[in-house]
XYZ file of C-alpha atoms in Angstrom:
398
model
C 173.631 23.981 32.262
C 172.642 20.933 34.292
C 174.023 17.951 32.375
C 174.202 16.137 29.036
C 171.155 14.102 27.930
C 170.047 11.970 30.888
C 170.746 8.313 29.974
C 169.550 6.120 32.808
C 172.494 3.747 32.475
C 174.979 6.620 32.674
C 173.301 7.986 35.794
C 173.452 4.537 37.372
C 177.117 4.127 36.423
C 178.124 7.519 37.849
C 176.231 6.861 41.070
C 177.799 3.395 41.407
C 181.327 4.706 40.803
C 180.864 7.505 43.322
C 179.381 5.141 45.909
C 182.265 2.698 45.411
C 184.899 5.392 45.922
C 183.148 6.798 48.983
C 182.729 3.285 50.401
C 186.421 2.566 49.892
C 187.345 5.859 51.570
C 185.131 5.101 54.576
C 186.611 1.603 54.871
C 190.193 2.936 54.778
C 189.277 5.554 57.389
C 187.538 3.038 59.654
C 190.593 0.770 59.504
C 192.826 3.692 60.448
C 194.732 3.598 57.153
C 193.926 7.229 56.384
C 193.472 10.152 58.720
C 191.509 13.400 58.636
C 192.303 16.561 56.698
C 190.359 19.729 57.403
C 187.861 17.829 59.540
C 186.918 15.066 57.063
C 188.475 11.745 55.957
C 191.416 12.292 53.603
C 191.536 10.559 50.216
C 194.781 8.527 50.500
C 195.536 7.972 46.809
C 197.026 10.284 44.203
C 194.263 9.588 41.655
C 190.514 9.031 41.507
C 188.071 7.930 38.809
C 187.329 10.929 36.568
C 183.565 11.217 36.739
C 183.731 14.482 34.805
C 185.337 12.590 31.892
C 182.804 9.756 32.005
C 180.039 12.355 31.850
C 181.162 13.715 28.473
C 182.931 10.678 26.967
C 180.153 8.136 26.496
C 182.523 5.728 24.753
C 184.741 5.562 27.841
C 181.670 5.263 30.059
C 180.427 2.294 28.022
C 183.850 0.638 28.255
C 183.816 0.990 32.041
C 180.220 -0.261 32.306
C 180.924 -3.337 30.174
C 184.121 -4.028 32.115
C 182.241 -3.878 35.402
C 179.673 -6.313 33.983
C 182.509 -8.636 32.924
C 184.051 -8.475 36.404
C 180.662 -9.278 37.942
C 180.289 -12.264 35.580
C 183.805 -13.456 36.467
C 183.060 -13.261 40.191
C 179.794 -15.143 39.701
C 181.634 -17.857 37.744
C 184.227 -18.093 40.525
C 181.479 -18.508 43.122
C 179.851 -21.299 41.099
C 183.209 -22.986 40.541
C 183.943 -23.045 44.264
C 180.668 -24.841 44.901
C 180.605 -27.190 41.888
C 183.735 -29.317 41.683
C 182.787 -31.300 38.570
C 182.516 -28.274 36.335
C 185.054 -26.140 38.134
C 187.408 -25.876 35.158
C 184.550 -24.877 32.862
C 183.316 -22.119 35.160
C 186.807 -20.816 35.829
C 187.416 -20.756 32.079
C 184.190 -18.798 31.507
C 185.205 -16.301 34.162
C 188.668 -15.879 32.643
C 187.110 -15.462 29.180
C 184.847 -12.687 30.494
C 187.864 -10.843 31.884
C 189.859 -11.256 28.694
C 186.967 -10.097 26.507
C 186.230 -7.045 28.651
C 187.033 -3.682 26.990
C 189.285 -2.464 29.799
C 189.401 1.354 29.687
C 192.734 3.141 29.548
C 193.858 4.225 33.043
C 195.209 7.444 31.528
C 191.660 8.359 30.487
C 189.789 6.849 33.405
C 191.863 8.310 36.240
C 192.596 11.921 37.173
C 194.843 13.458 39.853
C 193.176 13.716 43.244
C 193.672 15.794 46.378
C 193.276 14.730 50.014
C 190.013 16.711 50.097
C 188.633 15.474 46.738
C 185.656 13.770 48.384
C 184.974 16.375 51.040
C 181.464 17.787 51.191
C 180.517 21.294 52.207
C 179.836 20.965 55.951
C 177.382 23.887 56.129
C 174.244 24.917 54.208
C 174.312 27.389 51.319
C 173.154 30.549 53.125
C 172.874 34.285 52.600
C 175.249 34.873 55.526
C 177.889 32.484 54.109
C 177.721 34.118 50.657
C 178.121 37.557 52.237
C 181.124 36.402 54.291
C 182.624 34.709 51.225
C 182.208 37.960 49.280
C 184.215 39.858 51.853
C 187.009 37.257 51.792
C 186.949 37.147 47.978
C 187.283 40.934 47.739
C 190.280 40.847 50.089
C 192.199 37.885 48.638
C 190.839 36.881 45.213
C 189.429 39.818 43.246
C 192.855 41.246 42.360
C 193.480 38.263 40.067
C 190.055 36.756 39.351
C 188.273 40.091 38.989
C 185.328 41.566 40.842
C 182.970 39.849 38.385
C 184.831 36.511 38.397
C 185.851 36.612 34.743
C 189.548 36.294 35.517
C 190.379 39.826 34.433
C 191.536 41.366 37.719
C 194.230 44.077 37.810
C 196.970 41.523 38.592
C 195.834 38.866 36.086
C 198.281 39.956 33.375
C 201.250 39.552 35.729
C 200.591 35.835 36.317
C 202.245 32.944 34.475
C 198.787 31.561 33.655
C 195.637 33.620 33.100
C 193.008 32.976 35.825
C 189.950 30.988 34.686
C 186.533 32.601 34.417
C 183.807 31.567 36.841
C 181.096 32.598 34.351
C 181.253 29.105 32.842
C 180.494 25.517 33.915
C 183.969 25.402 35.547
C 182.603 25.189 39.094
C 180.283 22.349 38.109
C 183.094 20.331 36.564
C 185.162 20.487 39.748
C 184.295 18.644 42.953
C 183.786 21.029 45.864
C 186.515 19.311 47.841
C 189.038 19.960 45.071
C 188.023 23.618 44.855
C 188.636 23.764 48.609
C 192.105 22.229 48.168
C 193.084 24.646 45.391
C 192.118 27.642 47.537
C 193.873 26.324 50.636
C 196.991 24.811 49.042
C 197.285 26.729 45.765
C 197.894 25.387 42.259
C 200.962 24.499 40.172
C 201.514 23.830 36.487
C 203.093 20.746 34.948
C 206.588 22.110 35.599
C 205.863 22.623 39.291
C 205.632 26.411 39.086
C 203.000 28.096 41.260
C 200.084 29.435 39.218
C 197.973 30.358 42.241
C 199.091 30.893 45.846
C 197.542 28.932 48.692
C 195.520 30.834 51.271
C 195.380 28.167 53.966
C 197.398 30.350 56.347
C 195.358 33.510 55.779
C 191.809 32.142 55.973
C 190.287 29.301 57.976
C 188.245 26.350 56.714
C 184.872 28.035 57.261
C 185.990 31.076 55.269
C 187.301 28.840 52.485
C 183.915 27.124 52.166
C 182.252 30.553 52.269
C 184.423 31.677 49.332
C 183.193 28.652 47.367
C 179.601 29.666 48.151
C 180.326 33.193 46.952
C 181.943 31.842 43.778
C 178.680 30.039 42.968
C 176.702 33.252 43.444
C 179.275 35.194 41.416
C 179.116 32.649 38.593
C 175.320 32.887 38.540
C 175.182 36.667 38.400
C 177.969 37.093 35.857
C 176.596 34.256 33.729
C 173.063 35.661 33.813
C 174.268 39.133 32.819
C 176.590 37.900 30.059
C 174.844 34.826 28.672
C 171.263 34.943 29.943
C 171.597 31.713 31.950
C 173.216 30.343 35.065
C 176.303 28.243 34.222
C 175.600 25.783 37.071
C 172.407 24.994 39.007
C 172.026 27.232 42.035
C 170.080 26.623 45.218
C 167.968 29.326 46.786
C 170.188 30.521 49.670
C 168.919 29.692 53.133
C 167.857 32.657 55.250
C 165.679 33.234 58.303
C 162.115 34.177 57.322
C 159.819 36.436 59.368
C 156.130 36.223 58.540
C 153.381 38.281 60.258
C 152.134 36.718 63.493
C 154.343 33.638 63.054
C 157.619 32.428 64.563
C 160.852 32.834 62.612
C 161.419 29.983 60.160
C 163.913 29.042 57.453
C 163.319 28.372 53.775
C 164.225 24.730 54.384
C 160.838 24.364 56.125
C 159.119 24.695 52.750
C 161.542 22.564 50.714
C 159.848 19.616 49.076
C 156.395 21.141 49.621
C 156.237 24.643 48.225
C 157.682 26.756 45.445
C 159.184 30.094 46.472
C 158.918 33.470 44.755
C 161.527 36.006 45.884
C 160.810 39.699 45.289
C 163.265 42.563 45.838
C 160.920 45.045 47.554
C 161.887 48.648 48.350
C 158.757 49.511 50.312
C 156.854 51.346 47.587
C 153.108 50.771 48.235
C 152.288 50.347 44.567
C 154.905 47.609 44.185
C 153.701 45.464 47.098
C 153.306 41.910 45.683
C 149.954 40.183 45.885
C 150.072 36.902 47.804
C 149.711 33.864 45.554
C 148.808 30.351 46.776
C 151.027 28.778 44.100
C 154.153 29.733 46.030
C 155.505 31.302 49.190
C 156.404 34.907 48.446
C 159.548 36.087 50.213
C 160.337 39.799 50.251
C 163.982 40.877 50.201
C 164.337 44.362 51.673
C 167.289 46.685 52.122
C 167.455 46.302 55.908
C 165.905 42.864 56.494
C 163.487 44.286 59.051
C 159.816 43.196 59.373
C 157.341 45.296 57.395
C 154.699 46.973 59.587
C 151.084 46.162 58.783
C 151.219 44.658 55.280
C 147.946 45.301 53.410
C 145.364 42.537 53.145
C 146.139 39.870 50.545
C 149.687 41.187 50.135
C 152.884 39.247 50.805
C 154.363 39.897 54.238
C 157.175 37.352 54.763
C 160.612 39.016 54.830
C 164.164 37.651 54.558
C 165.509 38.561 58.004
C 169.026 39.563 56.965
C 170.484 42.878 55.885
C 172.884 40.888 53.671
C 170.018 39.470 51.589
C 169.723 42.567 49.369
C 173.380 42.665 48.172
C 173.525 38.855 47.938
C 170.481 38.664 45.663
C 171.872 41.562 43.633
C 174.990 39.446 43.093
C 172.851 36.440 42.089
C 171.022 38.597 39.550
C 174.130 40.331 38.220
C 172.449 43.691 38.920
C 173.731 46.762 40.763
C 172.099 46.797 44.245
C 170.793 50.314 43.566
C 168.701 48.941 40.667
C 167.584 45.673 42.257
C 164.078 46.732 43.370
C 161.394 44.864 41.437
C 163.557 41.894 40.465
C 161.783 38.550 40.954
C 163.102 34.982 41.181
C 161.272 31.647 41.162
C 162.514 28.532 42.965
C 161.063 25.055 42.508
C 159.842 22.783 45.289
C 163.288 21.207 45.659
C 164.845 24.583 46.425
C 166.584 25.242 43.078
C 166.449 28.736 41.621
C 164.984 28.364 38.152
C 163.817 31.710 36.727
C 164.384 35.424 37.027
C 162.561 38.537 35.830
C 164.156 41.966 35.921
C 162.553 45.192 37.151
C 159.814 46.451 34.878
C 159.642 43.187 32.941
C 156.776 42.322 30.630
C 155.750 39.167 32.449
C 156.973 35.600 32.570
C 157.918 33.567 29.508
C 160.263 30.785 28.389
C 163.067 33.364 28.278
C 162.734 33.844 32.051
C 163.930 30.295 32.703
C 167.651 30.480 33.492
C 168.069 26.896 34.684
C 166.730 24.019 32.587
C 167.207 20.271 32.593
C 167.549 20.020 28.820
C 164.409 17.902 28.555
C 161.534 18.691 26.241
C 159.025 18.378 29.054
C 156.842 21.315 28.076
C 155.729 19.638 24.861
C 154.934 16.502 26.834
C 152.901 18.516 29.328
C 150.897 20.218 26.576
C 150.264 16.888 24.854
C 149.054 15.349 28.111
C 146.672 18.174 29.016
C 145.534 18.870 25.471
C 146.157 22.625 25.624
C 148.858 25.111 26.466
C 148.576 26.966 29.798
C 146.665 30.227 29.693
C 149.484 32.456 30.942
C 153.278 32.563 30.951
C 153.690 32.154 34.718
C 151.548 29.024 34.841
C 153.465 27.568 31.886
C 156.732 28.310 33.648
C 155.626 26.678 36.903
C 154.413 23.581 35.062
C 157.720 23.287 33.247
C 159.674 23.660 36.494
C 157.620 20.841 38.019
C 158.023 18.627 34.946
C 161.785 19.177 34.613
C 163.510 18.567 37.961
C 167.114 19.703 38.212
C 169.640 16.923 37.700
C 172.626 18.408 39.489
C 176.087 17.130 38.562
C 179.129 18.229 40.592
C 182.593 17.029 39.646
C 181.075 14.564 37.178
C 178.808 12.816 39.681
C 175.028 13.073 40.054
C 173.964 14.477 43.414
């Protein structure tokens, strides 16, 4: 669910292509040749390089990489020729030969239609409050066609000229966030110019549009987990204010990069109160988001300070909010949700891991230490540490 096998050269190529396009956009904007759309610089061309195609078509990616090498060789030959008059013809000939021999990729394969917002980034963090707001907007404007569960089977879906896509797939990961924004705001048309989805730019503002995208990610995770047992795209642990006993209010971002997080849906039952564990921060999600009075000694006491946290995490889990109590999630040190255990589960195991990198890191870890971990939770935490998420959005590594 994170990406194809991680070839270092492919990562470097995707990062270079993305950096080149962003650099060109910033240059055009600085020169005043393109303006702003929706608060960010507008992409001025009708097409962009299709990173999502390069990611899955390694033959095309190799062609582009070799062509870029040939262009670099040609430029180097030109530089030498300008400074060495005696051999100028030789160096110019070598540069021309490099360009002729380059396996120039087909523009029809390399380029894809772009929108003015193709390179826009989400201007706000991924938060519980934004997901909750996006859910309200989605229910009002989107669920009739895309369905309450995001599978594209809403009550009006059959009346459309084209069936809505399902979000319980890697669809959201294949599309750049800026292009998702454009489709929601401006709508979509088919090859004949007929509207296949109306634009909502007049009904909802930019902040609500970004919130809908956040909700779509949560919806994809919950529906994917319920239907397929995995999240179709990597998902960050939503930001939320955290209240811990005898401590000022903090956010989860304060622990990012330093501490894993365990999230527990806690309904206040004394027998279900989680024991604190030094291997991670334990965050309790309660129905009302209020501080818990006098947590017992050695028990977790930090609470997500938002009444929206309970329904949002129910959506992430794909579970009815009434049955959420006892559900547990694990997030790695970088803030990515990685594993989930349902209420009344039999402990942690490989099956609990809903977000993997596709690398066989566990075998490497066992070989290095000489023995498998003693328990399932420890094995899971070691695997999370050994397999960092390689997040790809719209074909580009982030």
